[in-house]
Amino acid sequence: MKNTIHKIILLNFFLLFLGLSSCENYLGEVPKGKRIPESLADFEAILRYEYGNHRVDVTQALNLLNDKWQSSGNLNYYPLYKANYFWDETANRITLNNADETTYYASYGAINSFNLIIENALTSKDATEDAKHVVWAQAKVLRAMTYFNLVNFYAETYDATTASTKLSVPLIISANVNAPYTQISIQAMYDFMLKDMEEALPYLPKVGATILHPTIGTANAFYARIYLQMNNYTKALEFAEKALTENDQLYDWTAYYEANKAQIENATSYISTPSPMGFNYVENYSFRHGSVYYSTGESTIPQERGTLFEDGDAKFKSRWKTRTVGADTYYYGTISGYFNLGGITTVEVYLIKAECLARKDDLLGAMNTLNTVRKKRILPSSYSDLTASTKAEAMGYIMKTKRNELILSIVPFCDIRRWNHEGTYTVTLSKVVDGNTLTLLPTSSMWTMPFPQGAIDNPGNGTLVQNVSK
């Protein structure tokens, strides 16, 4: 595994130092040719390498949730896609995961980049101590964010009573190809992420050089995400409030709908409208690419998934339109551009706050927070304030809204695993295929993804134990 990861990061450096740049020129002027990074500018260029280090591919989670439509061709060609998409409990996903390794290796390739920065930025050349600490701290935040994705993809969801005894993922803290690693417990991984955040926070700026560079707002928002996943609603609420102090803007999707209404409501036209969810999206704390990591159209979603959105949801109506091609009917993506599906946005933090308030029996505060989001999403002709008389009712509204708002990101997968494990607000997925009803139960083992077979067969300088039976 280590040798493979090392090859990935060497390739990243090669591309980076050849001057590869994004549409937004986030790489700027980078060193030309192949050489070892030495200056802080070199390390900062690695930090902002968006296609190598800001890619959060969670395709199999999207397949399991049925949040992304898959054609019959894809399902027949990729057996792992088919197993997850149709919730096939009999399939051995360990053996099927011998080619779909992007989530694992892209994440560890990024971690290797961040490790290189953390190990060397503070002794780099031609920069002030303050500037060095900023880049060092930003790499720590990004490393923690990447480990969060890995542990919530390949390990069981956090449970304080068992987290110290169950394995998570390999912890690699050195960019040295020969460095040993340990597959640590879930508790140890969460402790490690929190320690990285604690060490980084004092050095983070209020405003980053680009939206790829973590800030104080990014850190507070990510803290809120971590603590929510740990079921620590007091700390999650505390950091959600801090994050919203840094940025509390919500994009007005009802205004976007009105501005593009003629195209959106033309049922026979699939010409794209521009995505507002790119680098300059007002809701961004930090931008990271999702499973789609280049400028393209919006992902298509299944017809059944589209029915789960609230009536009058302008964000949904602006992004997807029903389409039939041959025997297939689905919601076709009608927005093109960039999409912040791997970073953190204000809407997630608002909904973290809403859930935490509901958990603390502040139903009025929870619903006011939820309605603050909905006023920017639901068309005036369909909008009315939601109210709740019980915690369960409030949670139902919040869960539905959050699952829809964060669709195509890892967040709904993390949330549903958390809710299912708790046992109070479980989510059972079901659909009808060829007259047969398929169901994914909250207790299914499929909610944890298997490590790639290649990583198990070639663990490198450490040991790797599979976290699932199949």
Coordinates of N, CA and C in Angstrom, one line a residue, residues 93-95 97 154 167-168 183 448-453 456 464-470:
R93 N -18.4 -8.2 -1.6 CA -17.9 -6.9 -2.1 C -16.4 -6.8 -1.9
I94 N -15.8 -7.6 -1.0 CA -14.4 -7.6 -0.8 C -13.7 -8.1 -2.1
T95 N -14.2 -9.2 -2.7 CA -13.6 -9.6 -3.9 C -14.0 -8.8 -5.1
N97 N -14.2 -5.6 -5.0 CA -13.5 -4.3 -4.9 C -12.0 -4.5 -5.2
Y154 N -14.8 3.4 5.6 CA -14.3 2.1 5.7 C -14.4 1.4 7.1
L167 N -11.5 -1.4 14.9 CA -10.4 -0.8 14.1 C -11.0 0.2 13.1
S168 N -10.2 1.2 12.8 CA -10.6 2.2 11.8 C -9.8 1.9 10.5
Q183 N -2.9 0.5 11.8 CA -4.4 0.5 11.7 C -5.0 0.7 13.1
T448 N -20.9 -0.3 5.9 CA -19.5 -0.1 5.9 C -18.9 -0.7 4.7
M449 N -18.0 0.1 4.0 CA -17.4 -0.3 2.8 C -16.1 -1.1 3.0
P450 N -15.9 -2.1 2.1 CA -14.7 -2.9 2.3 C -13.4 -2.2 1.7
F451 N -12.3 -2.4 2.4 CA -11.0 -1.9 1.8 C -10.8 -2.6 0.4
P452 N -10.1 -1.9 -0.5 CA -9.8 -2.5 -1.7 C -8.9 -3.8 -1.5
Q453 N -9.2 -4.8 -2.4 CA -8.4 -6.0 -2.3 C -6.9 -5.8 -2.4
I456 N -5.3 -4.8 0.8 CA -5.2 -6.0 1.7 C -4.1 -6.9 1.3
L464 N -3.1 -4.6 7.7 CA -4.4 -4.1 7.4 C -5.4 -5.2 7.5
V465 N -6.4 -5.0 8.4 CA -7.4 -6.0 8.7 C -8.7 -5.5 8.1
Q466 N -9.3 -6.3 7.3 CA -10.6 -6.0 6.7 C -11.7 -5.7 7.7
N467 N -12.5 -4.7 7.6 CA -13.5 -4.3 8.6 C -14.8 -4.9 8.3
V468 N -15.0 -5.6 7.2 CA -16.3 -6.2 6.9 C -16.1 -7.7 6.6
S469 N -17.1 -8.5 6.6 CA -17.0 -9.9 6.3 C -17.1 -10.1 4.8
K470 N -17.9 -9.2 4.1 CA -18.0 -9.4 2.7 C -18.5 -8.0 2.1

